[in-house]
Amino acid sequence: MLIIIFLTFILFTSGHSYNWSDLDIPVEHSIYFFTNNPSIHIQCLHDKDQCPYYEQAKNLPSSDIACWGYENNCKNNASLIQCPDDSRGWTTSKEKQIYEFWRTADFGYISEKRNELREFCSPSPSSSLECVDHLRFCRAKNIFIDFRHTQTSKHHDRYREDILKPGDIGGYCKLNHEDLRKNGDHKSPLQSWFSELQVFKEINETDSFSCDLTITKPTIMIKLDSGYNMYHHFCDFINLYISQHMNNTFTKDIQIIFWDTSNNDYWSFFSPTWNAFTSNRLIHIKEFEGKRVCFENVIFSFLARMFYGFYYNMPLIPGCSQTSLFRSFQQYIIHRLHIPQLGPLKSNQVRITLLNRTTQFRQILNVNEIVEHLRNVSTNGNNDYSINVVDYNAHMPFIQQLNITHNTDIFMGMHGAGLTHLLFLPDWATIFEIHNCEDKDCYNDLARLRGVKYFTWENEGKAYPQDEGKHPTLGTPHKKFTNYAFDKYEFTRIVRKMVKYVKEHPAYRAAKRMKYSPPPTLDIQQQNTKTSKVEF
């Protein structure tokens, strides 16, 4: 007889304090977290000396205000979105334009997916499986996976879709076979979990099954797009973050498992980012080969290349920018990786970082001439910016790169995955994709999602390609496969526009006031508080 022990996770009991170090969220996020976790809110109020969010818990706003945007009664949705430009025919009104941007690119996406969530295997009494449409995200309780047929040690294909045979995954619940079958229309390694769940087995009291290993920690399964390209790997990370919101799970005491069907080891230059999600060792499913494994609580994460997903294949409405979701993702990563913000500078200098590629293609041929000219202009023009030229290569640790990026006001670079760093710029920053090489939407869209101002080269007559560029495999002309020189005066003109934008940005001015304004002083004679004049 199958015996499955169903454990109910109790957030706290009398005499036991919540583990606040495993929560570790930005203070700004704590009010939203407490709204969605009222029992932990009460625990924080009880743990006044231990809870780092006590002040936020004590002064918690009403639930319709202290919310992410996907909660049923939330009035705080679309709070950051700006749609100053036309939707170019995508919508018929400004209200619909804002709503569609929120629905497809902000927390509205999570609201929609939460409404899709339904049972595919009804609990009876302890196991369960529920998913959104097309099985793009699922979560289950007390299920087993039999890895005795996977043969990961014999393969190098990361995305095999046939490693589980009928009955290799299942649970003690009532399966809706027809509904499961109908949701296989997005079957693909990085778009759906249908390949793995289509062989789900409904087991009953007469079946017998024993586990070689039981994982009791909350677990997240994830298939990775790429560990080598920052643009694609952070598509993995943003979808993992969205999955946390779907499940209201933000503790770092979770187990992350790579669903990689090969024998290849995971390596990524960007692997320190995992420390923002878990304090535990990452596991590859090849470690389970030959074993039957039971999972008490498991999530099958959103994937990097879903139809209408984040941010790859995203149908982004024109005319809008700035989502709360991408801003919160930036805050979450920056906070958990302990990246400080050291600016704005009191000297009134804007911090410019020029990402100088040393790869075969898309180099700036006259980079030294441009930088020297910019520095001369800045010195003669009241020294209003400083320039740091960097090469984000494998010799510079990723955390060091994030420290530089987050402390940059203007980030500049040629088209390439390194521009994904724009996700971690401060709110007032700008991104200058010096030349988009005819891929005009990629980083412009990412900048719109993050809410930083995007600039690119405006006068093709003043950009000088080394040659026409040829695709390395097709042999056809291609703008990405050559190097460029640029007119230094045109370059400086664009930089001037960006400097002006940064200095006039309300968030830049507010951050500067907060950092450099002296604390209020008490005038003893008048017995009231006065603030001395701030001199920048």
Coordinates of C-alpha atoms in Angstrom, one line a residue:
M1 CA 0.0 0.0 0.0
L2 CA 1.2 3.5 -0.9
I3 CA 1.9 5.5 2.2
I4 CA 2.4 9.2 1.7
I5 CA 2.9 11.4 4.6
F6 CA 1.4 14.8 4.0
L7 CA 3.1 17.5 6.0
T8 CA 1.4 20.8 6.5
F9 CA 3.9 23.6 6.8
I10 CA 3.1 25.7 9.8
L11 CA 4.6 29.2 9.6
F12 CA 5.0 29.6 13.3
T13 CA 3.8 28.1 16.5
S14 CA 3.8 29.4 20.0
G15 CA 7.3 29.8 21.2
H16 CA 8.9 29.4 17.8
S17 CA 10.1 32.5 16.0
Y18 CA 10.0 32.9 12.2
N19 CA 13.5 32.7 10.6
W20 CA 13.8 36.2 9.4
S21 CA 17.3 35.7 7.9
D22 CA 15.8 33.3 5.3
L23 CA 13.3 35.9 4.2
D24 CA 15.8 38.7 3.5
I25 CA 13.7 41.0 1.3
P26 CA 14.1 44.7 0.6
V27 CA 12.3 46.8 3.2
E28 CA 10.1 48.3 0.4
H29 CA 8.8 44.9 -0.4
S30 CA 8.0 43.9 3.2
I31 CA 4.5 45.6 3.3
Y32 CA 3.4 43.7 0.2
F33 CA 4.8 40.5 1.8
F34 CA 2.9 41.1 5.0
T35 CA -0.4 41.7 3.2
N36 CA -0.1 38.3 1.5
N37 CA 1.1 36.6 4.6
P38 CA -1.0 37.9 7.5
S39 CA 0.2 35.2 10.0
I40 CA 3.9 36.2 9.4
H41 CA 2.8 39.9 9.8
I42 CA 1.5 39.0 13.3
Q43 CA 4.7 37.1 14.1
C44 CA 6.7 40.1 13.2
L45 CA 4.7 42.2 15.6
H46 CA 5.3 39.6 18.3
D47 CA 9.1 39.5 17.4
K48 CA 9.7 43.2 17.8
D49 CA 13.4 42.7 18.7
Q50 CA 14.1 40.1 16.0
C51 CA 12.0 41.1 13.1
P52 CA 13.9 43.6 10.8
Y53 CA 10.6 44.8 9.3
Y54 CA 8.9 45.7 12.6
E55 CA 8.3 49.3 11.7
Q56 CA 6.7 48.4 8.4
A57 CA 4.6 45.7 10.2
K58 CA 3.5 48.2 12.8
N59 CA 2.5 50.8 10.2
L60 CA 1.1 48.5 7.6
P61 CA -1.2 50.3 5.1
S62 CA -4.5 48.8 4.1
S63 CA -4.4 45.7 1.9
D64 CA -5.7 47.4 -1.2
I65 CA -2.7 49.8 -1.1
A66 CA 0.1 47.5 0.3
C67 CA -0.1 45.1 -2.6
W68 CA 2.0 44.1 -5.6
G69 CA -0.9 44.5 -8.1
Y70 CA -2.0 40.9 -8.7
E71 CA -4.1 40.6 -5.5
N72 CA -7.9 40.6 -6.0
N73 CA -8.6 43.9 -4.2
C74 CA -5.4 45.8 -5.1
K75 CA -5.8 49.4 -6.1
N76 CA -2.0 49.8 -6.6
N77 CA -1.7 48.1 -10.0
A78 CA 0.0 49.9 -12.9
S79 CA 1.3 52.5 -10.4
L80 CA 4.6 53.1 -12.2
I81 CA 3.6 52.6 -15.8
Q82 CA 3.9 55.6 -18.1
C83 CA 2.4 55.6 -21.6
P84 CA 3.2 59.0 -23.1
D85 CA 3.4 57.8 -26.7
D86 CA 0.9 56.3 -29.1
S87 CA 0.3 52.5 -29.1
R88 CA 0.5 52.5 -32.9
G89 CA -2.8 50.7 -33.4
W90 CA -2.3 48.1 -30.7
T91 CA -5.1 49.6 -28.6
T92 CA -8.0 52.0 -29.1
S93 CA -7.6 54.2 -26.0
K94 CA -5.0 55.3 -23.5
E95 CA -6.7 53.3 -20.7
K96 CA -6.5 50.1 -22.7
Q97 CA -2.9 50.8 -23.6
I98 CA -1.9 51.1 -20.0
Y99 CA -4.0 48.0 -19.1
E100 CA -2.5 45.9 -21.8
F101 CA 1.1 46.9 -20.9
W102 CA 0.3 46.0 -17.2
R103 CA -1.4 42.7 -18.2
T104 CA 1.4 41.4 -20.4
A105 CA 4.5 43.0 -19.0
D106 CA 3.9 43.7 -15.3
F107 CA 2.3 42.1 -12.3
G108 CA -0.9 41.8 -14.3
Y109 CA 0.7 38.8 -16.0
I110 CA 0.8 37.1 -12.6
S111 CA -2.7 38.1 -11.9
E112 CA -3.8 36.4 -15.2
K113 CA -1.8 33.3 -14.5
R114 CA -3.1 33.0 -11.0
N115 CA -6.6 33.0 -12.4
E116 CA -5.7 30.2 -14.8
L117 CA -4.4 28.0 -12.0
R118 CA -6.5 24.9 -11.6
E119 CA -6.3 21.3 -10.4
F120 CA -5.3 18.7 -13.0
C121 CA -5.0 16.0 -10.3
S122 CA -7.5 16.7 -7.5
P123 CA -6.2 16.0 -3.9
S124 CA -7.4 12.7 -2.6
P125 CA -6.4 13.1 0.2
S126 CA -2.8 14.3 0.2
S127 CA -1.2 14.6 -3.3
S128 CA -2.2 17.3 -5.8
L129 CA -1.1 18.8 -9.1
E130 CA -2.3 22.2 -10.3
C131 CA -1.1 24.1 -13.4
V132 CA -1.8 27.2 -15.5
D133 CA -2.9 26.8 -19.1
H134 CA -0.5 24.9 -21.4
L135 CA 1.3 23.6 -18.3
R136 CA 3.7 26.6 -18.4
F137 CA 3.8 26.6 -14.6
C138 CA 2.7 23.9 -12.2
R139 CA 3.0 23.1 -8.5
A140 CA 2.4 19.8 -6.7
K141 CA 2.3 18.2 -3.3
N142 CA 3.5 14.8 -2.3
I143 CA 4.4 13.4 -5.8
F144 CA 7.1 11.0 -6.9
I145 CA 9.4 10.9 -9.9
D146 CA 11.1 7.7 -10.9
F147 CA 14.5 8.5 -12.3
R148 CA 15.5 4.9 -13.0
H149 CA 15.0 5.3 -16.8
T150 CA 16.5 8.8 -17.4
Q151 CA 20.0 7.7 -18.5
T152 CA 21.4 11.2 -18.1
S153 CA 24.9 9.8 -17.8
K154 CA 24.8 8.6 -21.4
H155 CA 23.6 11.8 -23.1
H156 CA 24.7 15.4 -23.9
D157 CA 21.3 16.6 -25.0
R158 CA 19.9 19.0 -22.4
Y159 CA 16.4 19.0 -23.6
R160 CA 15.3 15.4 -24.2
E161 CA 11.5 15.2 -23.8
D162 CA 11.2 11.4 -23.4
I163 CA 13.2 10.6 -20.3
L164 CA 10.1 9.8 -18.2
K165 CA 8.1 6.8 -19.2
P166 CA 4.4 6.3 -18.4
G167 CA 4.0 6.0 -14.7
D168 CA 7.4 7.5 -13.9
I169 CA 5.7 10.5 -12.2
G170 CA 2.6 10.5 -10.2
G171 CA 0.7 10.9 -7.0
Y172 CA -2.2 9.8 -4.9
C173 CA -4.9 12.0 -6.5
K174 CA -7.7 11.9 -9.1
L175 CA -6.2 12.8 -12.5
N176 CA -8.2 14.7 -15.2
H177 CA -6.6 12.9 -18.2
E178 CA -8.5 14.8 -20.9
D179 CA -7.7 18.2 -19.5
L180 CA -4.1 17.3 -19.2
R181 CA -4.0 16.1 -22.8
K182 CA -5.7 19.2 -24.1
N183 CA -3.0 21.4 -22.6
G184 CA -0.2 19.9 -24.6
D185 CA -0.4 22.4 -27.4
H186 CA 2.7 24.3 -26.3
K187 CA 4.8 21.2 -26.0
S188 CA 8.5 22.3 -26.2
P189 CA 11.5 22.1 -23.9
L190 CA 11.5 25.7 -22.8
Q191 CA 7.8 26.6 -23.3
S192 CA 5.9 24.0 -21.3
W193 CA 6.2 21.1 -18.7
F194 CA 3.8 18.9 -20.8
S195 CA 6.5 16.5 -21.9
E196 CA 7.3 15.6 -18.3
L197 CA 3.7 15.7 -16.9
Q198 CA 1.9 14.0 -19.8
V199 CA 2.9 10.6 -18.3
F200 CA 1.6 11.5 -14.8
K201 CA 0.1 8.5 -13.1
E202 CA -2.8 8.5 -10.8
I203 CA -2.1 5.9 -8.0
N204 CA -4.6 4.5 -5.6
E205 CA -4.7 2.6 -2.3
T206 CA -3.9 -0.7 -3.9
D207 CA -0.7 0.5 -5.5
S208 CA 2.7 0.2 -3.8
F209 CA 5.6 2.6 -4.1
S210 CA 8.6 3.3 -2.0
C211 CA 11.0 6.2 -2.3
D212 CA 14.8 6.0 -2.2
L213 CA 14.9 9.7 -1.3
T214 CA 12.4 12.2 0.0
I215 CA 13.0 15.9 -0.4
T216 CA 11.1 17.8 2.3
K217 CA 12.3 21.3 1.5
P218 CA 10.1 23.4 -0.8
T219 CA 11.6 22.7 -4.3
I220 CA 11.7 24.5 -7.6
M221 CA 12.4 22.7 -10.9
I222 CA 13.8 24.8 -13.6
K223 CA 15.0 24.3 -17.2
L224 CA 17.7 26.7 -18.2
D225 CA 17.9 28.6 -21.5
S226 CA 21.6 29.5 -21.3
G227 CA 24.2 29.9 -18.7
Y228 CA 26.7 31.6 -21.0
N229 CA 24.7 34.5 -22.4
M230 CA 23.5 37.1 -19.9
Y231 CA 20.4 38.1 -21.9
H232 CA 19.1 34.6 -22.0
H233 CA 20.2 33.5 -18.5
F234 CA 18.5 36.5 -16.9
C235 CA 15.4 35.4 -18.8
D236 CA 15.7 32.3 -16.6
F237 CA 16.1 34.3 -13.5
I238 CA 13.2 36.7 -14.2
N239 CA 10.9 33.7 -14.8
L240 CA 12.1 32.1 -11.5
Y241 CA 11.3 35.4 -9.7
I242 CA 7.8 35.4 -11.3
S243 CA 7.3 31.8 -10.1
Q244 CA 8.1 32.9 -6.6
H245 CA 5.3 35.4 -6.8
M246 CA 2.9 32.8 -8.2
N247 CA 3.6 30.6 -5.2
N248 CA 4.1 33.4 -2.6
T249 CA 7.5 31.8 -1.7
F250 CA 10.4 34.1 -0.9
T251 CA 12.4 32.2 1.7
K252 CA 16.0 31.4 0.7
D253 CA 15.7 27.9 2.3
I254 CA 14.5 26.3 -0.9
Q255 CA 15.9 23.6 -3.1
I256 CA 16.5 24.4 -6.8
I257 CA 16.8 21.5 -9.2
F258 CA 18.0 21.8 -12.8
W259 CA 15.9 19.7 -15.2
D260 CA 18.8 19.1 -17.5
T261 CA 18.6 15.7 -19.3
S262 CA 22.3 15.6 -20.1
N263 CA 25.4 14.6 -18.2
N264 CA 26.8 18.1 -18.6
D265 CA 27.7 20.0 -15.5
Y266 CA 26.2 23.5 -15.0
W267 CA 28.7 26.4 -15.2
S268 CA 27.9 30.0 -15.6
F269 CA 29.8 33.3 -15.2
F270 CA 26.5 34.6 -13.7
S271 CA 26.1 31.8 -11.2
P272 CA 26.5 34.2 -8.1
T273 CA 22.9 35.3 -8.9
W274 CA 21.6 32.0 -7.6
N275 CA 22.6 33.2 -4.1
A276 CA 19.7 35.7 -4.4
F277 CA 17.2 32.8 -4.6
T278 CA 18.6 30.0 -2.4
S279 CA 21.0 29.4 0.4
N280 CA 21.2 25.7 -0.5
R281 CA 23.3 23.8 -3.0
L282 CA 22.0 23.6 -6.6
I283 CA 21.1 20.1 -7.7
H284 CA 21.2 18.5 -11.2
I285 CA 18.7 15.7 -11.9
K286 CA 21.6 13.5 -12.9
E287 CA 22.2 13.1 -9.2
F288 CA 18.9 11.2 -9.0
E289 CA 19.6 8.7 -11.8
G290 CA 18.6 5.2 -10.7
K291 CA 16.5 6.5 -7.8
R292 CA 12.9 7.0 -7.0
V293 CA 12.4 10.5 -5.4
C294 CA 9.5 11.9 -3.5
F295 CA 8.8 15.6 -3.3
E296 CA 6.6 17.1 -0.6
N297 CA 6.3 20.5 -2.2
V298 CA 7.5 21.2 -5.7
I299 CA 7.1 24.0 -8.3
F300 CA 7.7 23.6 -12.0
S301 CA 8.9 27.1 -12.8
F302 CA 7.9 29.4 -15.7
L303 CA 10.3 28.9 -18.6
A304 CA 12.4 31.2 -20.6
R305 CA 10.9 30.9 -24.1
M306 CA 7.2 30.6 -23.5
F307 CA 4.7 32.0 -26.0
Y308 CA 4.0 35.6 -24.7
G309 CA 6.4 35.0 -21.8
F310 CA 9.0 37.1 -20.0
Y311 CA 10.9 38.7 -21.7
Y312 CA 11.8 36.6 -24.6
N313 CA 8.8 36.3 -27.1
M314 CA 7.0 39.1 -25.2
P315 CA 4.5 41.1 -27.3
L316 CA 5.4 44.5 -25.8
I317 CA 2.8 47.3 -26.3
P318 CA 4.4 50.4 -28.0
G319 CA 4.4 53.7 -26.2
C320 CA 4.7 52.5 -22.6
S321 CA 7.6 51.9 -20.1
Q322 CA 8.4 51.2 -16.5
T323 CA 6.9 48.1 -14.8
S324 CA 6.8 47.5 -11.1
L325 CA 7.7 43.9 -11.7
F326 CA 11.1 44.6 -13.3
R327 CA 11.8 47.3 -10.8
S328 CA 11.1 44.9 -7.9
F329 CA 13.3 42.2 -9.6
Q330 CA 16.1 44.7 -9.6
Q331 CA 15.6 45.6 -6.0
Y332 CA 15.4 42.0 -5.0
I333 CA 18.6 41.0 -6.7
I334 CA 20.6 44.0 -5.6
H335 CA 19.4 43.6 -2.0
R336 CA 20.1 39.9 -1.7
L337 CA 23.5 40.2 -3.4
H338 CA 24.5 43.2 -1.1
I339 CA 25.2 45.6 -3.9
P340 CA 25.4 49.2 -2.5
Q341 CA 24.3 52.4 -4.1
L342 CA 27.1 55.0 -3.6
G343 CA 25.6 57.9 -5.6
P344 CA 24.5 60.3 -6.7
L345 CA 27.9 62.1 -6.4
K346 CA 28.0 65.3 -4.3
S347 CA 30.3 66.8 -6.9
N348 CA 27.3 66.9 -9.3
Q349 CA 29.2 64.7 -11.7
V350 CA 27.2 62.1 -13.6
R351 CA 28.8 58.7 -13.6
I352 CA 29.3 57.3 -17.1
T353 CA 30.3 53.7 -17.8
L354 CA 31.4 52.7 -21.3
L355 CA 31.3 49.0 -21.9
N356 CA 34.2 48.4 -24.4
R357 CA 33.9 45.1 -26.2
T358 CA 37.1 43.2 -26.9
T359 CA 35.4 40.5 -28.9
Q360 CA 35.8 39.9 -32.6
F361 CA 32.9 42.0 -33.7
R362 CA 31.1 45.2 -32.6
Q363 CA 34.2 46.9 -31.3
I364 CA 34.4 50.7 -31.2
L365 CA 37.4 51.3 -33.5
N366 CA 38.1 54.9 -32.2
V367 CA 37.1 54.4 -28.6
N368 CA 40.2 56.2 -27.3
E369 CA 39.5 59.2 -29.5
I370 CA 35.9 59.4 -28.3
V371 CA 36.8 59.0 -24.6
E372 CA 39.5 61.6 -24.8
H373 CA 37.2 64.0 -26.5
L374 CA 34.4 63.4 -23.9
R375 CA 36.8 64.0 -21.1
N376 CA 38.1 67.2 -22.6
V377 CA 34.6 68.5 -23.2
S378 CA 33.6 67.6 -19.6
T379 CA 36.6 69.4 -18.1
N380 CA 35.9 72.5 -20.2
G381 CA 32.2 72.4 -19.5
N382 CA 32.3 72.5 -15.7
N383 CA 33.4 68.9 -15.3
D384 CA 29.8 67.6 -15.3
Y385 CA 30.6 63.9 -15.8
S386 CA 33.2 61.3 -15.2
I387 CA 33.9 58.3 -17.6
N388 CA 34.9 54.8 -16.6
V389 CA 35.8 52.4 -19.5
V390 CA 35.3 48.8 -18.6
D391 CA 35.5 45.4 -20.3
Y392 CA 33.1 43.0 -18.7
N393 CA 35.0 39.8 -19.4
A394 CA 35.5 36.6 -17.5
H395 CA 38.4 38.1 -15.5
M396 CA 36.1 40.5 -13.7
P397 CA 33.8 38.8 -11.2
F398 CA 30.1 39.2 -11.8
I399 CA 29.5 40.8 -8.4
Q400 CA 32.1 43.4 -9.2
Q401 CA 30.4 44.1 -12.5
L402 CA 27.1 44.6 -10.8
N403 CA 28.7 47.0 -8.3
I404 CA 29.9 49.1 -11.3
T405 CA 26.6 48.9 -13.1
H406 CA 24.4 49.8 -10.2
N407 CA 26.7 52.8 -9.5
T408 CA 26.4 54.1 -13.0
D409 CA 24.1 56.9 -14.2
I410 CA 24.8 56.5 -17.9
F411 CA 25.6 53.0 -19.3
M412 CA 26.9 52.8 -22.8
G413 CA 27.9 49.9 -25.1
M414 CA 27.5 48.3 -28.5
H415 CA 24.6 45.9 -29.1
G416 CA 25.3 42.7 -27.2
A417 CA 24.3 40.6 -24.2
G418 CA 26.3 42.8 -21.8
L419 CA 23.6 45.5 -22.2
T420 CA 21.4 43.3 -20.1
H421 CA 23.2 45.0 -17.2
L422 CA 20.7 47.8 -17.7
L423 CA 18.3 45.8 -15.5
F424 CA 20.5 46.8 -12.5
L425 CA 20.9 50.5 -13.2
P426 CA 19.4 53.0 -10.7
D427 CA 16.0 54.3 -11.5
W428 CA 17.2 57.6 -12.8
A429 CA 19.8 56.1 -15.2
T430 CA 19.9 56.0 -19.0
I431 CA 21.2 53.3 -21.4
F432 CA 23.0 54.2 -24.6
E433 CA 23.0 51.3 -27.1
I434 CA 25.7 53.0 -29.2
H435 CA 24.7 51.0 -32.3
N436 CA 21.8 48.5 -32.4
C437 CA 23.1 46.8 -35.6
E438 CA 19.5 46.8 -37.0
D439 CA 18.2 44.9 -33.9
K440 CA 16.3 47.9 -32.8
D441 CA 13.8 46.5 -30.3
C442 CA 15.8 44.0 -28.2
Y443 CA 17.4 46.3 -25.6
N444 CA 15.0 49.2 -26.2
D445 CA 12.2 46.9 -25.0
L446 CA 14.3 45.7 -22.0
A447 CA 15.0 49.3 -21.1
R448 CA 11.2 50.0 -21.3
L449 CA 10.5 47.1 -19.0
R450 CA 13.0 48.3 -16.5
G451 CA 12.0 51.9 -16.8
V452 CA 15.4 53.5 -17.8
K453 CA 15.6 55.9 -20.7
Y454 CA 16.9 54.4 -23.9
F455 CA 19.2 56.2 -26.4
T456 CA 20.8 54.9 -29.6
W457 CA 22.8 56.2 -32.5
E458 CA 20.7 58.7 -34.5
N459 CA 22.7 59.6 -37.6
E460 CA 23.9 56.6 -39.7
G461 CA 25.9 58.9 -41.9
K462 CA 28.2 59.5 -38.9
A463 CA 28.7 55.8 -38.1
Y464 CA 31.5 54.1 -40.1
P465 CA 31.4 50.3 -40.3
Q466 CA 34.7 48.6 -40.9
D467 CA 33.1 46.6 -43.7
E468 CA 29.7 45.3 -44.7
G469 CA 29.9 42.4 -42.2
K470 CA 29.1 38.8 -43.0
H471 CA 27.2 36.2 -41.1
P472 CA 29.8 33.6 -40.1
T473 CA 27.7 30.6 -41.2
L474 CA 25.4 32.0 -43.9
G475 CA 27.9 34.3 -45.5
T476 CA 25.2 37.0 -46.0
P477 CA 25.7 40.7 -45.1
H478 CA 24.9 41.3 -41.5
K479 CA 25.5 44.5 -39.4
K480 CA 26.3 42.6 -36.2
F481 CA 29.5 41.0 -37.6
T482 CA 31.7 44.0 -38.1
N483 CA 33.3 46.8 -36.1
Y484 CA 32.5 50.5 -36.1
A485 CA 34.0 54.0 -35.7
F486 CA 31.8 57.0 -34.7
D487 CA 31.9 60.7 -35.2
K488 CA 33.1 62.0 -31.8
Y489 CA 31.1 65.3 -32.0
E490 CA 27.8 63.4 -32.7
F491 CA 28.7 61.0 -29.8
T492 CA 29.2 64.0 -27.5
R493 CA 25.9 65.5 -28.5
I494 CA 24.0 62.4 -27.5
V495 CA 26.0 62.2 -24.2
R496 CA 25.0 65.8 -23.4
K497 CA 21.3 64.8 -23.9
M498 CA 21.7 61.9 -21.5
V499 CA 23.5 64.0 -18.8
K500 CA 20.7 66.6 -19.0
Y501 CA 18.1 63.8 -18.6
V502 CA 19.8 62.3 -15.6
K503 CA 20.3 65.6 -13.7
E504 CA 16.6 66.5 -14.2
H505 CA 15.2 63.1 -13.2
P506 CA 13.1 63.4 -10.1
A507 CA 14.5 60.2 -8.6
Y508 CA 18.1 61.5 -9.1
R509 CA 17.2 64.8 -7.4
A510 CA 15.4 63.0 -4.6
A511 CA 18.3 60.6 -4.0
K512 CA 20.7 63.5 -3.9
R513 CA 18.6 65.4 -1.3
M514 CA 18.2 62.3 0.9
K515 CA 22.0 61.6 0.8
Y516 CA 23.4 65.1 1.3
S517 CA 20.8 67.2 3.1
P518 CA 21.9 67.7 6.7
P519 CA 19.6 66.4 9.4
P520 CA 17.1 68.9 10.9
T521 CA 18.6 71.0 13.7
L522 CA 16.8 72.4 16.7
D523 CA 16.7 76.2 17.1
I524 CA 16.7 76.5 20.9
Q525 CA 15.3 80.1 20.9
Q526 CA 12.4 79.3 18.5
Q527 CA 11.9 75.7 19.7
N528 CA 11.2 74.4 16.3
T529 CA 12.9 72.3 13.7
K530 CA 14.8 74.0 10.9
T531 CA 16.7 72.6 8.0
S532 CA 19.8 74.4 6.9
K533 CA 20.3 75.3 3.2
V534 CA 21.6 72.5 1.2
E535 CA 24.7 73.3 -0.9
F536 CA 25.5 70.9 -3.7

